[in-house]
Short mmCIF file of C-alpha atoms in Angstrom, two decimals:
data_model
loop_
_atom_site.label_atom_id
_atom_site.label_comp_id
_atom_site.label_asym_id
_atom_site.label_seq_id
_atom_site.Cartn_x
_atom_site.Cartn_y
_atom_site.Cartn_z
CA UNK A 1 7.98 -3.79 26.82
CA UNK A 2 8.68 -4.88 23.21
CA UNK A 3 8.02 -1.30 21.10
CA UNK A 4 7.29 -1.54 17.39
CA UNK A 5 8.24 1.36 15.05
CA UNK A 6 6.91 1.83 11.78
CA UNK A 7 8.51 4.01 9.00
CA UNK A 8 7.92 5.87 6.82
CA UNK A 9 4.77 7.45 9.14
CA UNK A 10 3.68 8.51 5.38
CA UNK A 11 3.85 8.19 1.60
CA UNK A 12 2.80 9.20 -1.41
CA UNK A 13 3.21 7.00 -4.78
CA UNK A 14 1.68 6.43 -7.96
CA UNK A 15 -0.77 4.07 -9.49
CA UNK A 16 1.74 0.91 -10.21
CA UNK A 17 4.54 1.53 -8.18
CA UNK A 18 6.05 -0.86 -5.69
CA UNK A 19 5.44 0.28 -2.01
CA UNK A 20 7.23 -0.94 1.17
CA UNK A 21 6.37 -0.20 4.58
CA UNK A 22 9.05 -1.72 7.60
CA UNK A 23 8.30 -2.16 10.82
CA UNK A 24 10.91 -2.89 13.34
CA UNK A 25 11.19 -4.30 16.99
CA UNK A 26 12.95 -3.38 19.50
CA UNK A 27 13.49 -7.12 20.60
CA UNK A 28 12.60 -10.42 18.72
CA UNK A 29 9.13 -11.76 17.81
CA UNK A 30 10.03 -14.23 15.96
CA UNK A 31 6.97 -14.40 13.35
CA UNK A 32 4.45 -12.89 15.63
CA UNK A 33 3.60 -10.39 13.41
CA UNK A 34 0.42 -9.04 11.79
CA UNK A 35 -0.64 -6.41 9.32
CA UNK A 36 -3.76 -4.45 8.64
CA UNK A 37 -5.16 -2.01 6.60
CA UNK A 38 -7.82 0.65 7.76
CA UNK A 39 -9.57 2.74 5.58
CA UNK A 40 -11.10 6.49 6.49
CA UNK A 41 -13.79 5.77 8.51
CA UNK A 42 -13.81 1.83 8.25
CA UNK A 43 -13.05 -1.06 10.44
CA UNK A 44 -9.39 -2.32 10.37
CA UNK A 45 -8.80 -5.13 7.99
CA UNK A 46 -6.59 -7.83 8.60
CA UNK A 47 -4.28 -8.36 5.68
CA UNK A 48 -1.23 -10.89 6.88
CA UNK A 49 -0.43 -12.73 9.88
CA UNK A 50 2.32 -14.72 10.43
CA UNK A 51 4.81 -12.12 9.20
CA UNK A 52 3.87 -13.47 5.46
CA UNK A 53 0.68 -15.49 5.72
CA UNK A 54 -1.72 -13.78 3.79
CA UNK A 55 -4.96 -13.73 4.73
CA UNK A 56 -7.80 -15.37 2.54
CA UNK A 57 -9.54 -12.90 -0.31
CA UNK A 58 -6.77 -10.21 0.12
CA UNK A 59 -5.09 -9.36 -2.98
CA UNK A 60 -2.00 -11.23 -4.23
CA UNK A 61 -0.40 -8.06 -4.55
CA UNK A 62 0.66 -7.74 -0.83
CA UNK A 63 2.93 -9.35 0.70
CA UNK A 64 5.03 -9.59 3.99
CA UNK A 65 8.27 -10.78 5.21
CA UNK A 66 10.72 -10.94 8.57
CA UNK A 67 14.63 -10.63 8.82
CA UNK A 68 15.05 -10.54 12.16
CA UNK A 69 13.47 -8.16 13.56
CA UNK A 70 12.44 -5.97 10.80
CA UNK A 71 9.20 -7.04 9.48
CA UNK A 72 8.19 -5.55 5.52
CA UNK A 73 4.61 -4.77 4.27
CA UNK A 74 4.99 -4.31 0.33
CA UNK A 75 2.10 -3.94 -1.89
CA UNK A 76 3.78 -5.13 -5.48
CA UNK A 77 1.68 -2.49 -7.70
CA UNK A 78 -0.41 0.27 -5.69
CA UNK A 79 -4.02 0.36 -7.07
CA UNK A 80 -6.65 3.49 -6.16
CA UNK A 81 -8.20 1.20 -3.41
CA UNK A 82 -5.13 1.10 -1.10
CA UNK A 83 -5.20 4.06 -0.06
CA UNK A 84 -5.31 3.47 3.73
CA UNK A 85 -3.16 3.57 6.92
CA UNK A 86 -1.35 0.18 7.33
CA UNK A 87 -0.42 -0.99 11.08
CA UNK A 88 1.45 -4.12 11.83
CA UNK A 89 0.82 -5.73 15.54
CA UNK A 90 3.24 -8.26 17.52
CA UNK A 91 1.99 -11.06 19.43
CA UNK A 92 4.06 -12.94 20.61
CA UNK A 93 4.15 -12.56 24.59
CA UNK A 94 0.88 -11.88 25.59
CA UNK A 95 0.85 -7.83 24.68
CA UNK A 96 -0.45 -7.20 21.03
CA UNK A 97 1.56 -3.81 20.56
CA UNK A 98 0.63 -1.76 17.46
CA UNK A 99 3.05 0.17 15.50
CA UNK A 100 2.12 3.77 14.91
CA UNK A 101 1.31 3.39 11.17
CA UNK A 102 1.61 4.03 7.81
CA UNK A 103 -0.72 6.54 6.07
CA UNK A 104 -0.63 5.63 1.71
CA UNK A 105 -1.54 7.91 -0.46
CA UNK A 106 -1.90 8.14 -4.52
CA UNK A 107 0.39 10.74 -6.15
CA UNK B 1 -21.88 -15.61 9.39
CA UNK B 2 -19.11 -14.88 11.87
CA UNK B 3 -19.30 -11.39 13.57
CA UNK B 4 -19.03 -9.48 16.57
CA UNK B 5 -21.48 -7.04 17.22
CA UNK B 6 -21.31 -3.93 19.57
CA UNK B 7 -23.31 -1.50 21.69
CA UNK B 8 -24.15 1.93 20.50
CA UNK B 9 -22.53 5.74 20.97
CA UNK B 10 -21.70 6.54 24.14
CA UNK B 11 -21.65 10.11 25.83
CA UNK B 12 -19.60 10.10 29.70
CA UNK B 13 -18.84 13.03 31.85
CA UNK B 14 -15.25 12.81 33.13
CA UNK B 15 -15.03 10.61 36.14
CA UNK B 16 -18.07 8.71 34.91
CA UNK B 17 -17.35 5.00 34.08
CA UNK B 18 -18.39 3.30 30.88
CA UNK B 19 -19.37 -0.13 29.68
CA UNK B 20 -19.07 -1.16 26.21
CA UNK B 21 -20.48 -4.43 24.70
CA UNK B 22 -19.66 -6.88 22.06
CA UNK B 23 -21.95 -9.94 21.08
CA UNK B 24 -20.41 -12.69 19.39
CA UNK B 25 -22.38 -15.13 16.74
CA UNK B 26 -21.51 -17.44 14.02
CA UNK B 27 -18.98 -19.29 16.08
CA UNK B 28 -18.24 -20.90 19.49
CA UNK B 29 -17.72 -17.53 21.87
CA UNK B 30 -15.83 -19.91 24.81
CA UNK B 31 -13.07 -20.94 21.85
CA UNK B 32 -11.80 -17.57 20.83
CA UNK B 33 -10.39 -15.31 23.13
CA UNK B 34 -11.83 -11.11 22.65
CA UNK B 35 -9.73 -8.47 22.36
CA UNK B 36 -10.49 -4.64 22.82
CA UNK B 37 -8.64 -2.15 20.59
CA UNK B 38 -9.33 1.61 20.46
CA UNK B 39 -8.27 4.41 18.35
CA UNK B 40 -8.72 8.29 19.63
CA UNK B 41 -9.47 10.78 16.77
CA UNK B 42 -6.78 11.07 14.02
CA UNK B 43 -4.63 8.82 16.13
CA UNK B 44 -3.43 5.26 15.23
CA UNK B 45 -4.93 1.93 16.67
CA UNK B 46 -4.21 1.06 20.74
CA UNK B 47 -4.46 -2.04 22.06
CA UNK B 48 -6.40 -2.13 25.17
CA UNK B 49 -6.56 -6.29 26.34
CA UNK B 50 -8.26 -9.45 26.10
CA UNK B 51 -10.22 -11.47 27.89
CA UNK B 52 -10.42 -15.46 27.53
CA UNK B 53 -14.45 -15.86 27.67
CA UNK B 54 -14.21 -19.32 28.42
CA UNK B 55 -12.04 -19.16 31.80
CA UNK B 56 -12.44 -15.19 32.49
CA UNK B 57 -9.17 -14.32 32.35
CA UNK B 58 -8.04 -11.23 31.21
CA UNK B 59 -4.58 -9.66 30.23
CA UNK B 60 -4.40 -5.71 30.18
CA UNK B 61 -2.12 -3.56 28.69
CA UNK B 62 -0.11 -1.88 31.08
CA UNK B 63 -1.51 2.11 30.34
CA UNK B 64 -5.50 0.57 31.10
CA UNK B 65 -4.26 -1.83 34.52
CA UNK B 66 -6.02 -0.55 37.43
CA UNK B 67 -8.74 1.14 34.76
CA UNK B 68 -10.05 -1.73 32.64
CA UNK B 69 -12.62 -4.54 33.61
CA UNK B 70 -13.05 -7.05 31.20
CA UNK B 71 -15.85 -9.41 31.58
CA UNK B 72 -17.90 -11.80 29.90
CA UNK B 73 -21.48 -13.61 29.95
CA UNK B 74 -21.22 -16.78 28.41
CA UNK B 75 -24.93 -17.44 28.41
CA UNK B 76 -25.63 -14.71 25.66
CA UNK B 77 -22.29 -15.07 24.08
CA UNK B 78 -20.90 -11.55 24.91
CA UNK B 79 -17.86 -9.61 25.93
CA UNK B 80 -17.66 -6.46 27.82
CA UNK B 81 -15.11 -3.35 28.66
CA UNK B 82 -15.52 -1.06 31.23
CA UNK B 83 -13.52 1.37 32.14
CA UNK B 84 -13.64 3.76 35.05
CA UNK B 85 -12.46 7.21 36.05
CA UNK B 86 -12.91 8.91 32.17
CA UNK B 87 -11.44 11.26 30.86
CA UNK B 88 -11.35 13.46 27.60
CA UNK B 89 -8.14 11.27 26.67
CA UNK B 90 -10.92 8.12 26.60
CA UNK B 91 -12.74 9.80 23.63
CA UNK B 92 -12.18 7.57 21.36
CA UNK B 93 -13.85 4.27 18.97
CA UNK B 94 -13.64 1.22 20.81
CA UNK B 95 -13.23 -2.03 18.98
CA UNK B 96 -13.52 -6.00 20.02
CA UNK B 97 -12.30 -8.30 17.90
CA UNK B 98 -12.03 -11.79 17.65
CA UNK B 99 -8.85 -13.51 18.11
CA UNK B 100 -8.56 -16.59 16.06
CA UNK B 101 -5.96 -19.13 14.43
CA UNK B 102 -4.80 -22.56 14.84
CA UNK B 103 -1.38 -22.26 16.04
CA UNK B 104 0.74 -19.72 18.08
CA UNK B 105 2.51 -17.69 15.11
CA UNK B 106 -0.80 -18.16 13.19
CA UNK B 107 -3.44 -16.06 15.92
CA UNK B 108 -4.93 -12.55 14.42
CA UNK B 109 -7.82 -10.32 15.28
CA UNK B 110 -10.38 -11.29 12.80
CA UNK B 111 -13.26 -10.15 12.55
CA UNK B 112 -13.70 -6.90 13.86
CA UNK B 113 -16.70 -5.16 15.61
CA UNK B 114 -17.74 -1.88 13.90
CA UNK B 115 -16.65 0.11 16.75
CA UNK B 116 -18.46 2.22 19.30
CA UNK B 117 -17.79 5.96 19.92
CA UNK B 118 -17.15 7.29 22.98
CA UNK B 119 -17.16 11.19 24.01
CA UNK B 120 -16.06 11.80 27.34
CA UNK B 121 -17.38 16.13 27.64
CA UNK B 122 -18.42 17.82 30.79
#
């Protein structure tokens, strides 16, 4: 089975700064990648699908992209609101795998 | 308005079997495929399987096969999860979600049910 890992498990960063969160495959997916964003307490949220198709009414300030098989999650200027645990999710054979996820924090 | 909606709380003794609902509206139930996703406490999201409500056929991820029933009743546009032989390790929020998107790179799980909690206790 295709395994995704997700790194850094954690971060903490200030109001403004650039944040990136990878997530790698152990095999390729091609663009069969998704990303969302759960709050404490809340339903996940799907932000991007298609490894950089953002989904409609969800800030500009994220964005995704692929290089092979390392897929990025970066949110361009971190606002108070994002703090959440990020997970992407492959689909691409059948088996929607989550990574382990990415808990952001505010500095 | 497109949403899933889902049964309530749910208390199981271990070895007990559970059934958890999730009723679809705002859109056509037999197009979408239904996933089931669940997430134990302070632990990260774990995809369980879906189920294609307009043929019945499921796919399960390997950890549930042998555990997991997925079903569906067309007639009052809902899916359902059971799973048997509980343990504490099932405590957890279980999720359906709707699986939607044009193409094959372009599928996602949106929306989301608001979850239904689980305690497995003797």
């Amino acid at each position: 089975d295709i395994q995704m890992t997700q790194s850094p498990s954690s971060l903490s960063a200030s109001v403004g700064d650039r944040v990136t969160i990878t997530c790698r495959a152990s095999q390729g997916i091609g663009d069969y990648l998704a990303w969302y964003q759960q709050k404490q307490g809340k339903v996940p949220k799907l932000l991007i699908y298609a490894a950089s198709t953002l989904q409609s009414g969800v800030p500009s300030r994220f964005s995704g992209s692929a290089s092979g098989t390392d897929f990025t999650l970066t949110i361009s200027s971190l606002q108070p609101e994002d703090v959440a645990t990020y997970y992407c999710q492959k689909y691409n054979d059948g088996l929607w795998t989550f990574g382990q996820g990415t808990k952001v924090e505010i500095k | 308005q497109v949403q899933v909606v889902q049964s309530g709380t749910e208390v199981r003794k271990p070895g007990a079997s559970l059934k958890v609902s999730c009723k679809a509206s705002g859109f056509s139930f037999t197009g979408h495929y239904m996933h089931w996703v669940r997430q134990a406490p302070g632990q990260g999201l774990e995809w369980m399987g879906w189920i294609n409500p307009k043929s019945g056929d499921t796919n399960y991820a390997p950890k549930f096969q042998g555990r997991v029933t997925m079903t569906r009743d067309t007639s009052v546009s809902t899916a359902y999860m059971e799973l048997s032989r509980l343990t504490s390790g099932d405590t957890a929020v279980y999720y359906c979600a709707r699986e939607t998107g044009s193409g094959s790179t372009t599928r996602r799980l949106d929306p989301w049910g608001q979850g239904t909690l689980v305690t497995v206790s003797s």
